[in-house]
Short mmCIF file of C-alpha atoms in Angstrom, two decimals:
data_model
loop_
_atom_site.label_atom_id
_atom_site.label_comp_id
_atom_site.label_asym_id
_atom_site.label_seq_id
_atom_site.Cartn_x
_atom_site.Cartn_y
_atom_site.Cartn_z
CA MET A 1 86.12 84.66 103.22
CA THR A 2 82.98 84.18 105.19
CA PRO A 3 79.81 85.97 104.20
CA GLY A 4 79.40 89.25 105.90
CA GLY A 5 76.47 90.83 107.61
CA ALA A 6 75.16 94.14 108.66
CA GLY A 7 77.06 96.25 111.08
CA VAL A 8 80.69 96.79 111.95
CA ALA A 9 82.65 95.30 114.81
CA GLN A 10 83.78 98.41 116.62
CA ARG A 11 87.18 98.76 118.26
CA HIS A 12 88.01 100.58 121.43
CA ASP A 13 88.96 104.23 121.15
CA GLN A 14 92.48 104.73 119.91
CA PRO A 15 94.48 107.16 122.06
CA THR A 16 97.07 109.53 120.76
CA GLY A 17 99.77 107.77 118.80
CA GLY A 18 100.86 106.53 115.45
CA PRO A 19 102.91 107.37 112.44
CA ALA A 20 103.44 110.61 110.57
CA GLY A 21 105.22 112.39 113.37
CA ARG A 22 103.01 111.24 116.20
CA THR A 23 104.14 109.25 119.16
CA GLY A 24 102.57 106.37 120.89
CA ILE A 25 102.25 103.09 119.04
CA GLY A 26 105.67 101.60 119.46
CA TYR A 27 107.62 104.26 117.61
CA GLU A 28 108.69 106.40 120.54
CA PRO A 29 111.95 105.97 122.46
CA GLY A 30 111.64 103.46 125.21
CA GLY A 31 109.62 100.98 123.17
CA ALA A 32 110.63 97.43 122.53
CA PRO A 33 114.23 97.08 121.33
CA GLY A 34 114.24 97.09 117.57
CA ALA A 35 110.65 98.24 117.24
CA ARG A 36 111.50 101.76 116.11
CA SER A 37 114.04 100.80 113.48
CA ALA A 38 111.87 97.94 112.33
CA VAL A 39 108.89 100.14 111.64
CA VAL A 40 110.58 103.30 110.43
CA ASP A 41 113.38 101.69 108.46
CA GLY A 42 111.62 98.50 107.46
CA PRO A 43 111.87 97.13 103.94
CA TYR A 44 108.50 98.47 102.94
CA GLY A 45 109.30 102.16 103.32
CA GLY A 46 108.64 104.22 100.20
CA ASN A 47 108.18 101.18 98.03
CA ASP A 48 105.32 100.46 95.70
CA GLY A 49 104.87 96.95 96.58
CA MET A 50 105.21 93.46 95.56
CA TYR A 51 107.27 93.65 95.90
CA GLY A 52 106.67 96.19 98.71
CA PRO A 53 103.30 97.49 99.88
CA ASP A 54 100.18 96.64 97.96
CA ASP A 55 99.99 100.01 96.30
CA ALA A 56 101.96 103.12 95.62
CA PRO A 57 102.80 105.41 98.52
CA TYR A 58 99.48 106.57 99.83
CA ALA A 59 98.31 109.96 98.55
CA PRO A 60 98.52 112.97 100.87
CA MET A 61 95.63 112.85 103.28
CA THR A 62 93.55 115.95 103.83
CA ALA A 63 91.30 114.34 106.40
CA SER A 64 92.04 111.54 108.79
CA ARG A 65 89.97 109.52 111.18
CA SER A 66 93.02 108.16 112.91
CA GLY A 67 92.33 108.80 116.48
CA ASP A 68 94.25 111.85 117.68
CA ASP A 69 90.98 112.91 119.29
CA GLY A 70 90.25 109.50 120.74
CA THR A 71 87.74 108.50 118.07
CA ASP A 72 87.36 105.00 116.76
CA ARG A 73 90.03 104.48 114.12
CA GLY A 74 88.34 101.34 112.83
CA ALA A 75 84.92 102.90 112.18
CA ALA A 76 83.54 103.38 108.70
CA PRO A 77 84.18 106.81 107.16
CA ASP A 78 81.58 109.53 107.20
CA ILE A 79 79.50 109.79 104.07
CA GLY A 80 79.96 113.16 102.44
CA ALA A 81 77.46 115.23 100.52
CA ASP A 82 79.02 114.25 97.19
CA LEU A 83 78.31 110.58 97.79
CA ALA A 84 74.78 111.27 98.99
CA SER A 85 73.96 113.17 95.80
CA HIS A 86 74.86 110.34 93.42
CA MET A 87 73.50 106.94 92.55
CA ALA A 88 75.53 103.83 93.33
CA ASP A 89 76.21 103.02 89.67
CA GLU A 90 77.68 106.49 89.07
CA VAL A 91 80.18 106.22 91.93
CA LEU A 92 81.19 102.64 91.07
CA ALA A 93 81.49 103.34 87.35
CA ASP A 94 83.57 106.47 87.89
CA TYR A 95 86.05 104.62 90.12
CA LEU A 96 86.30 101.63 87.77
CA HIS A 97 86.75 103.91 84.76
CA GLN A 98 89.62 105.70 86.52
CA GLN A 99 91.41 102.49 87.50
CA SER A 100 90.88 100.94 84.08
CA ALA A 101 92.36 104.04 82.43
CA ASP A 102 95.37 103.77 84.74
CA PHE A 103 95.73 100.11 83.78
CA LEU A 104 95.70 100.85 80.05
CA ARG A 105 98.06 103.82 80.47
CA SER A 106 100.53 101.65 82.39
CA LEU A 107 100.28 98.96 79.74
CA ARG A 108 101.17 101.50 77.05
CA LEU A 109 104.13 102.76 79.08
CA HIS A 110 105.32 99.17 79.58
CA ARG A 111 105.24 98.53 75.84
CA GLU A 112 107.03 101.82 75.11
CA SER A 113 109.76 101.21 77.70
CA GLY A 114 111.64 98.89 75.34
CA SER A 115 115.04 98.03 76.83
CA ASP A 116 114.59 100.43 79.76
CA ALA A 117 114.39 97.91 82.59
CA GLU A 118 113.69 100.56 85.22
CA GLY A 119 110.88 102.08 83.19
CA ALA A 120 109.39 98.67 82.49
CA GLY A 121 109.52 97.79 86.17
CA GLU A 122 107.77 100.99 87.19
CA ALA A 123 105.10 100.49 84.52
CA ALA A 124 104.55 96.92 85.73
CA ARG A 125 104.12 98.17 89.31
CA GLN A 126 101.53 100.71 88.20
CA LEU A 127 99.82 98.02 86.13
CA ARG A 128 99.55 95.75 89.17
CA ARG A 129 98.39 98.66 91.32
CA ALA A 130 95.44 99.33 89.01
CA ALA A 131 94.70 95.62 88.61
CA ARG A 132 94.54 95.15 92.38
CA ARG A 133 92.11 98.02 92.81
CA ILE A 134 89.85 96.82 90.02
CA SER A 135 89.87 93.28 91.40
CA ALA A 136 89.21 94.44 94.98
CA THR A 137 86.34 96.68 93.88
CA LEU A 138 84.72 93.89 91.91
CA HIS A 139 85.04 91.67 94.97
CA THR A 140 83.75 94.04 97.63
CA PHE A 141 80.89 95.45 95.54
CA ARG A 142 80.08 92.21 93.76
CA PRO A 143 76.30 92.38 94.49
CA LEU A 144 76.14 95.59 92.44
CA THR A 145 77.89 94.13 89.39
CA GLU A 146 77.14 91.49 86.79
CA GLU A 147 78.57 88.79 89.00
CA ALA A 148 79.60 86.18 86.41
CA TRP A 149 81.50 88.78 84.39
CA ALA A 150 83.05 90.35 87.49
CA ASP A 151 84.21 86.99 88.88
CA GLN A 152 85.87 86.06 85.59
CA LEU A 153 87.71 89.38 85.27
CA ARG A 154 88.75 89.33 88.93
CA SER A 155 90.27 85.86 88.51
CA GLU A 156 92.19 86.90 85.41
CA LEU A 157 93.48 90.08 87.03
CA GLY A 158 94.72 88.01 89.96
CA TRP A 159 96.62 85.75 87.57
CA LEU A 160 98.18 88.72 85.80
CA SER A 161 99.17 90.57 88.96
CA GLY A 162 100.71 87.45 90.48
CA THR A 163 102.67 86.63 87.33
CA LEU A 164 104.10 90.13 87.01
CA ALA A 165 104.98 90.28 90.70
CA ARG A 166 107.31 87.28 90.84
CA GLU A 167 110.32 88.88 89.18
CA GLN A 168 110.40 91.85 91.51
CA ALA A 169 109.70 89.51 94.43
CA CYS A 170 112.86 87.54 93.71
CA ALA A 171 114.92 90.71 93.30
CA ALA A 172 113.63 92.19 96.56
CA ARG A 173 114.17 88.93 98.43
CA ARG A 174 117.74 88.65 97.19
CA GLU A 175 118.49 92.25 98.21
CA ARG A 176 116.93 91.69 101.62
CA LEU A 177 118.90 88.51 102.32
CA MET A 178 122.21 89.93 101.09
CA ALA A 179 121.77 92.98 103.31
CA ALA A 180 120.89 90.76 106.27
CA LEU A 181 124.01 88.66 105.76
CA GLN A 182 126.21 91.75 105.70
CA ARG A 183 124.51 93.08 108.81
CA LEU A 184 124.88 89.80 110.69
CA THR A 185 128.57 89.42 109.84
CA GLY A 186 129.44 93.12 110.09
CA ARG A 187 131.14 92.93 106.71
CA GLY A 188 130.85 95.23 103.77
CA PRO A 189 131.16 93.93 100.22
CA GLU A 190 134.94 94.26 100.13
CA ARG A 191 135.50 92.44 103.41
CA GLY A 192 133.02 89.78 102.34
CA ASP A 193 134.92 89.27 99.10
CA ARG A 194 138.17 88.96 101.02
CA GLY A 195 136.63 86.36 103.30
CA ASP A 196 135.39 84.48 100.27
CA ARG A 197 138.86 84.42 98.73
CA THR A 198 140.34 83.15 102.00
CA GLY A 199 137.76 80.41 102.26
CA ARG A 200 137.92 79.70 98.49
CA GLY A 201 134.27 80.66 98.26
CA GLU A 202 132.44 78.69 95.60
CA ARG A 203 135.48 77.75 93.49
CA GLY A 204 134.35 74.19 93.30
CA LYS A 205 132.23 71.57 94.92
CA ARG A 206 135.29 70.21 96.67
CA GLY A 207 135.47 73.37 98.79
CA ASP A 208 131.84 72.96 99.80
CA ARG A 209 132.31 69.30 100.68
CA THR A 210 135.43 69.89 102.72
CA THR A 211 135.24 68.31 106.14
CA THR A 212 135.27 70.49 109.21
CA GLY A 213 138.71 69.31 110.18
CA SER A 214 140.40 70.71 107.08
CA SER A 215 141.67 74.25 106.93
CA THR A 216 142.08 76.52 103.93
CA GLY A 217 144.19 79.13 105.66
CA PRO A 218 145.01 80.61 109.02
CA ALA A 219 142.37 83.34 108.66
CA THR A 220 139.50 80.89 108.03
CA PRO A 221 137.69 79.84 111.22
CA SER A 222 136.66 76.25 111.56
CA ALA A 223 132.94 75.39 111.63
CA SER A 224 133.43 72.23 113.67
CA SER A 225 131.45 71.48 116.79
CA THR A 226 134.52 72.35 118.88
CA ASP A 227 134.79 75.85 117.46
CA PRO A 228 134.30 78.21 120.42
CA ASP A 229 133.71 81.22 118.17
CA PRO A 230 130.23 81.16 116.60
CA ASP A 231 130.83 84.57 115.03
CA GLY A 232 133.87 83.15 113.30
CA ALA A 233 131.84 80.22 111.98
CA LEU A 234 129.21 82.63 110.70
CA SER A 235 131.82 84.73 108.91
CA ALA A 236 133.33 81.63 107.37
CA GLY A 237 130.04 80.49 105.87
CA ALA A 238 128.46 83.84 105.05
CA ALA A 239 130.24 84.33 101.73
CA ARG A 240 129.31 80.85 100.52
CA ALA A 241 125.77 81.23 101.79
CA GLY A 242 125.48 84.54 99.95
CA ALA A 243 126.78 83.01 96.74
CA LEU A 244 124.35 80.11 97.03
CA LEU A 245 121.38 82.40 97.64
CA ASP A 246 122.48 84.67 94.81
CA ARG A 247 122.53 81.76 92.36
CA GLN A 248 119.17 80.41 93.44
CA LEU A 249 117.32 83.72 93.53
CA THR A 250 118.89 84.99 90.32
CA LEU A 251 117.77 81.82 88.57
CA ALA A 252 114.28 82.21 90.02
CA ARG A 253 114.20 85.84 88.88
CA THR A 254 115.25 84.87 85.35
CA ARG A 255 112.50 82.29 85.18
CA ALA A 256 109.96 84.78 86.53
CA HIS A 257 111.05 87.34 83.93
CA SER A 258 110.58 84.80 81.15
CA ALA A 259 107.17 83.84 82.52
CA ALA A 260 106.11 87.50 82.65
CA LEU A 261 107.18 88.11 79.05
CA GLN A 262 105.36 84.99 77.95
CA ALA A 263 102.24 86.07 79.83
CA LEU A 264 102.26 89.56 78.31
CA GLY A 265 102.39 88.06 74.85
CA SER A 266 99.71 85.45 75.39
CA SER A 267 96.14 85.45 74.10
CA ARG A 268 94.99 85.20 77.73
CA PHE A 269 96.57 88.55 78.55
CA HIS A 270 95.09 90.19 75.46
CA ALA A 271 91.66 88.97 76.55
CA VAL A 272 92.23 90.57 79.97
CA ALA A 273 93.32 93.83 78.36
CA ASP A 274 90.22 93.80 76.14
CA SER A 275 87.99 93.31 79.18
CA VAL A 276 89.66 96.19 81.00
CA ALA A 277 89.27 98.37 77.89
CA VAL A 278 85.54 97.63 77.96
CA LEU A 279 85.49 98.46 81.67
CA ALA A 280 87.16 101.79 80.95
CA SER A 281 84.18 102.89 78.87
CA GLU A 282 81.23 100.97 80.26
CA ALA A 283 81.22 99.18 83.61
CA PRO A 284 78.90 96.13 83.59
CA LEU A 285 76.83 96.86 86.69
CA ALA A 286 73.63 95.33 87.96
CA ARG A 287 70.35 97.15 87.41
CA THR A 288 69.96 97.63 91.15
CA ALA A 289 73.08 99.84 91.20
CA ALA A 290 71.23 102.45 89.14
CA GLU A 291 68.19 102.34 91.40
CA LEU A 292 69.89 102.89 94.78
CA PRO A 293 71.50 106.05 96.15
CA ALA A 294 75.22 105.67 96.70
CA ASP A 295 75.02 106.52 100.40
CA GLU A 296 72.55 103.65 100.90
CA ALA A 297 74.06 100.95 98.68
CA LEU A 298 77.83 101.34 99.14
CA PRO A 299 78.48 101.87 102.89
CA PRO A 300 76.94 98.54 103.98
CA LEU A 301 79.32 96.68 101.66
CA VAL A 302 82.27 98.71 102.95
CA GLU A 303 81.22 97.93 106.51
CA GLN A 304 80.93 94.26 105.62
CA ALA A 305 84.52 94.26 104.33
CA HIS A 306 85.65 95.96 107.54
CA ARG A 307 83.73 93.47 109.69
CA ARG A 308 85.50 90.58 107.97
CA LEU A 309 88.80 92.27 108.72
CA THR A 310 88.04 92.83 112.39
CA GLU A 311 86.90 89.22 112.77
CA ALA A 312 90.11 87.95 111.19
CA VAL A 313 92.24 90.24 113.38
CA ALA A 314 90.36 89.02 116.46
CA ALA A 315 91.53 85.48 115.66
CA LEU A 316 95.21 86.54 115.69
CA PRO A 317 97.29 86.02 118.87
CA LEU A 318 97.76 89.76 119.36
CA SER A 319 97.83 89.47 123.13
CA ARG A 320 101.11 87.56 122.84
CA ALA A 321 102.44 89.32 119.74
CA GLY A 322 102.00 92.64 121.52
CA TYR A 323 105.01 91.94 123.72
CA PRO A 324 108.59 91.98 122.40
CA TYR A 325 110.70 88.85 122.21
CA ASN A 326 107.78 86.48 122.72
CA ALA A 327 109.33 83.88 120.37
CA ALA A 328 105.90 82.95 118.96
CA ALA A 329 107.01 83.59 115.37
CA LEU A 330 110.40 81.86 115.47
CA ALA A 331 109.09 78.48 114.35
CA ALA A 332 108.77 78.41 110.57
CA ASP A 333 105.26 77.09 110.12
CA GLN A 334 103.05 78.08 107.22
CA ARG A 335 99.98 77.33 109.32
CA GLN A 336 100.85 80.06 111.82
CA ASP A 337 101.78 82.56 109.07
CA ALA A 338 98.64 81.97 107.00
CA PRO A 339 96.20 83.89 109.25
CA TRP A 340 98.48 86.93 109.15
CA HIS A 341 98.66 86.75 105.35
CA GLN A 342 94.88 86.53 105.23
CA VAL A 343 94.58 89.65 107.38
CA ARG A 344 96.95 91.44 105.00
CA MET A 345 94.58 90.69 102.12
CA LEU A 346 91.57 91.85 104.12
CA VAL A 347 93.35 95.08 105.07
CA ARG A 348 93.89 95.73 101.39
CA LEU A 349 90.22 95.09 100.58
CA SER A 350 89.06 97.39 103.36
CA ARG A 351 91.45 100.16 102.31
CA TYR A 352 90.35 100.07 98.69
CA ALA A 353 86.67 99.99 99.64
CA ARG A 354 87.05 103.07 101.84
CA GLU A 355 89.08 104.75 99.13
CA LEU A 356 86.12 104.42 96.77
CA ILE A 357 83.51 106.04 99.01
CA ALA A 358 85.78 108.59 100.71
CA PRO A 359 88.89 109.21 98.58
CA GLU A 360 89.64 112.46 100.41
CA ALA A 361 89.81 110.76 103.81
CA GLY A 362 92.68 108.29 103.84
CA ASP A 363 92.88 105.86 106.74
CA LEU A 364 96.25 105.92 108.49
CA LEU A 365 95.36 102.91 110.59
CA LEU A 366 94.87 100.65 107.58
CA ALA A 367 97.84 102.16 105.76
CA GLU A 368 100.23 101.47 108.65
CA ALA A 369 98.69 98.08 109.38
CA GLY A 370 99.14 97.11 105.73
CA ARG A 371 102.79 98.15 105.76
CA ALA A 372 103.49 96.11 108.87
CA LEU A 373 101.86 93.05 107.30
CA GLU A 374 103.79 93.55 104.06
CA TRP A 375 106.93 93.53 106.17
CA HIS A 376 105.66 90.35 107.82
CA ARG A 377 105.12 88.70 104.45
CA ASP A 378 108.52 89.75 103.10
CA ALA A 379 110.35 88.45 106.18
CA ALA A 380 108.45 85.14 106.18
CA GLU A 381 109.24 84.51 102.52
CA ALA A 382 112.88 85.49 102.97
CA ALA A 383 113.14 83.04 105.88
CA ALA A 384 111.63 80.34 103.67
CA ALA A 385 114.21 81.08 100.96
CA ALA A 386 117.06 80.75 103.48
CA ALA A 387 115.62 77.45 104.74
CA ALA A 388 115.30 76.14 101.19
CA ALA A 389 118.92 77.05 100.46
CA ALA A 390 120.02 75.25 103.63
CA ARG A 391 118.47 72.06 102.27
CA THR A 392 120.82 72.11 99.28
CA PRO A 393 122.76 68.80 99.20
CA ARG A 394 126.44 68.65 100.10
CA ILE A 395 126.91 72.19 101.37
CA ALA A 396 129.65 72.83 103.93
CA PRO A 397 128.70 72.94 107.61
CA ALA A 398 129.76 76.58 107.85
CA THR A 399 127.45 77.45 104.94
CA ALA A 400 124.55 75.62 106.54
CA TYR A 401 125.26 77.38 109.83
CA ALA A 402 125.21 80.82 108.18
CA LEU A 403 121.94 80.00 106.45
CA GLY A 404 120.47 78.84 109.75
CA VAL A 405 121.44 82.10 111.42
CA LEU A 406 119.97 84.01 108.48
CA HIS A 407 116.74 82.04 108.74
CA ALA A 408 116.47 82.79 112.47
CA ASP A 409 117.15 86.47 111.81
CA GLN A 410 114.28 86.68 109.33
CA ARG A 411 111.92 84.86 111.68
CA HIS A 412 112.83 87.49 114.31
CA GLU A 413 111.79 90.05 111.70
CA VAL A 414 108.46 88.21 111.40
CA GLU A 415 108.05 88.52 115.16
CA ALA A 416 108.92 92.22 115.06
CA ALA A 417 106.39 92.79 112.27
CA ARG A 418 103.66 91.14 114.31
CA PHE A 419 104.60 93.31 117.27
CA ALA A 420 104.44 96.43 115.08
CA PHE A 421 101.02 95.44 113.71
CA GLY A 422 99.66 94.93 117.21
CA ARG A 423 100.98 98.30 118.34
CA VAL A 424 99.29 99.97 115.36
CA TRP A 425 95.98 98.15 115.60
CA LEU A 426 95.31 97.84 119.32
CA PRO A 427 94.72 100.72 121.72
CA ARG A 428 97.41 101.21 124.33
CA THR A 429 96.63 100.05 127.83
CA PRO A 430 98.43 100.92 131.09
CA ASP A 431 100.10 97.52 131.35
CA ARG A 432 101.65 97.84 127.86
CA LYS A 433 105.04 99.44 128.32
CA GLY A 434 106.71 101.61 125.75
#
């Protein structure tokens, strides 16, 4: 990320609209087709995140700066009297102590969960949640910390969070792709099983190498180029495509689970836990943090994080993404997805920074923007998984066709997520319908 500077790039006033029962930013009837269901019923709803949003469902908000009165939703929060009456080291240390205690508590719950897979998964999510907040705080407020120590711990927390996230990522991706296949074919599990039995499913490689001219039964549609029924070809290959994805993602999840267990038993992890235990009692902060009032030292760094975010958002093609069915996201290209992923990380940093200086004033703009970008990330990675499965050697044409349709469906989800983000972030203008 580029070095920041003083000041905040201000956005235009945000008119009435948004989530939590309000209308306006693409949620109301009459918006783009699919926008409402995509945002309200998207895969990120009520989930704790990676997989899912980057943190647990946001705490109830007693004060919001999210623009029902036309104020700037992207502006830095007001500094309350509590912050003004403390020194910077007191505010930083208190927040880091709290997150470190949450980390250690989650680690204990994870160890005590034993064979309870659900309990272990929840403990791992809470562990990652605390690790992300510690890492983000050390990054945003780095000038007020012992930088060498903070950089080392931040790197190790990133390794730990990423390692623990992979297993749930594979599980969530499999669930997402299986649900998408059922939705695209209009088949429930029982009908899908029946179709698989008719088409012989994955009984052997011979079935997957069968030429398009052969037929396994009168109810199995042909996937040849002369087949006039594309829906029939999709149904014929959906069961095999689902079985192929299930094998690949289950194997990836098993490997991720083994890697997580190995990481939790490693000396590297124990060193991280020891560092967090130290942080829970004494935060290594720079001497300047004890010499500056919190309302003078912390807000400029929060504003710097927000400025980086607004600069990154300004580089996105929101003018095109703000219109439905623009087809900009249909091409699977990591280079066009990367800027959106970067914005997702910057949204997280800005949210956590504001949470530190104004915990009672949650920001609905950043919360909703983060959810839309999590949806974007999930859809992009699911599309990549479908494309990877389609490259499997010697699969039947009908299987490849179903995987291609699935890939296109997930890239449409990427497009819808970009549309939703633009509707949340940008103010509405008269020429924007909906």
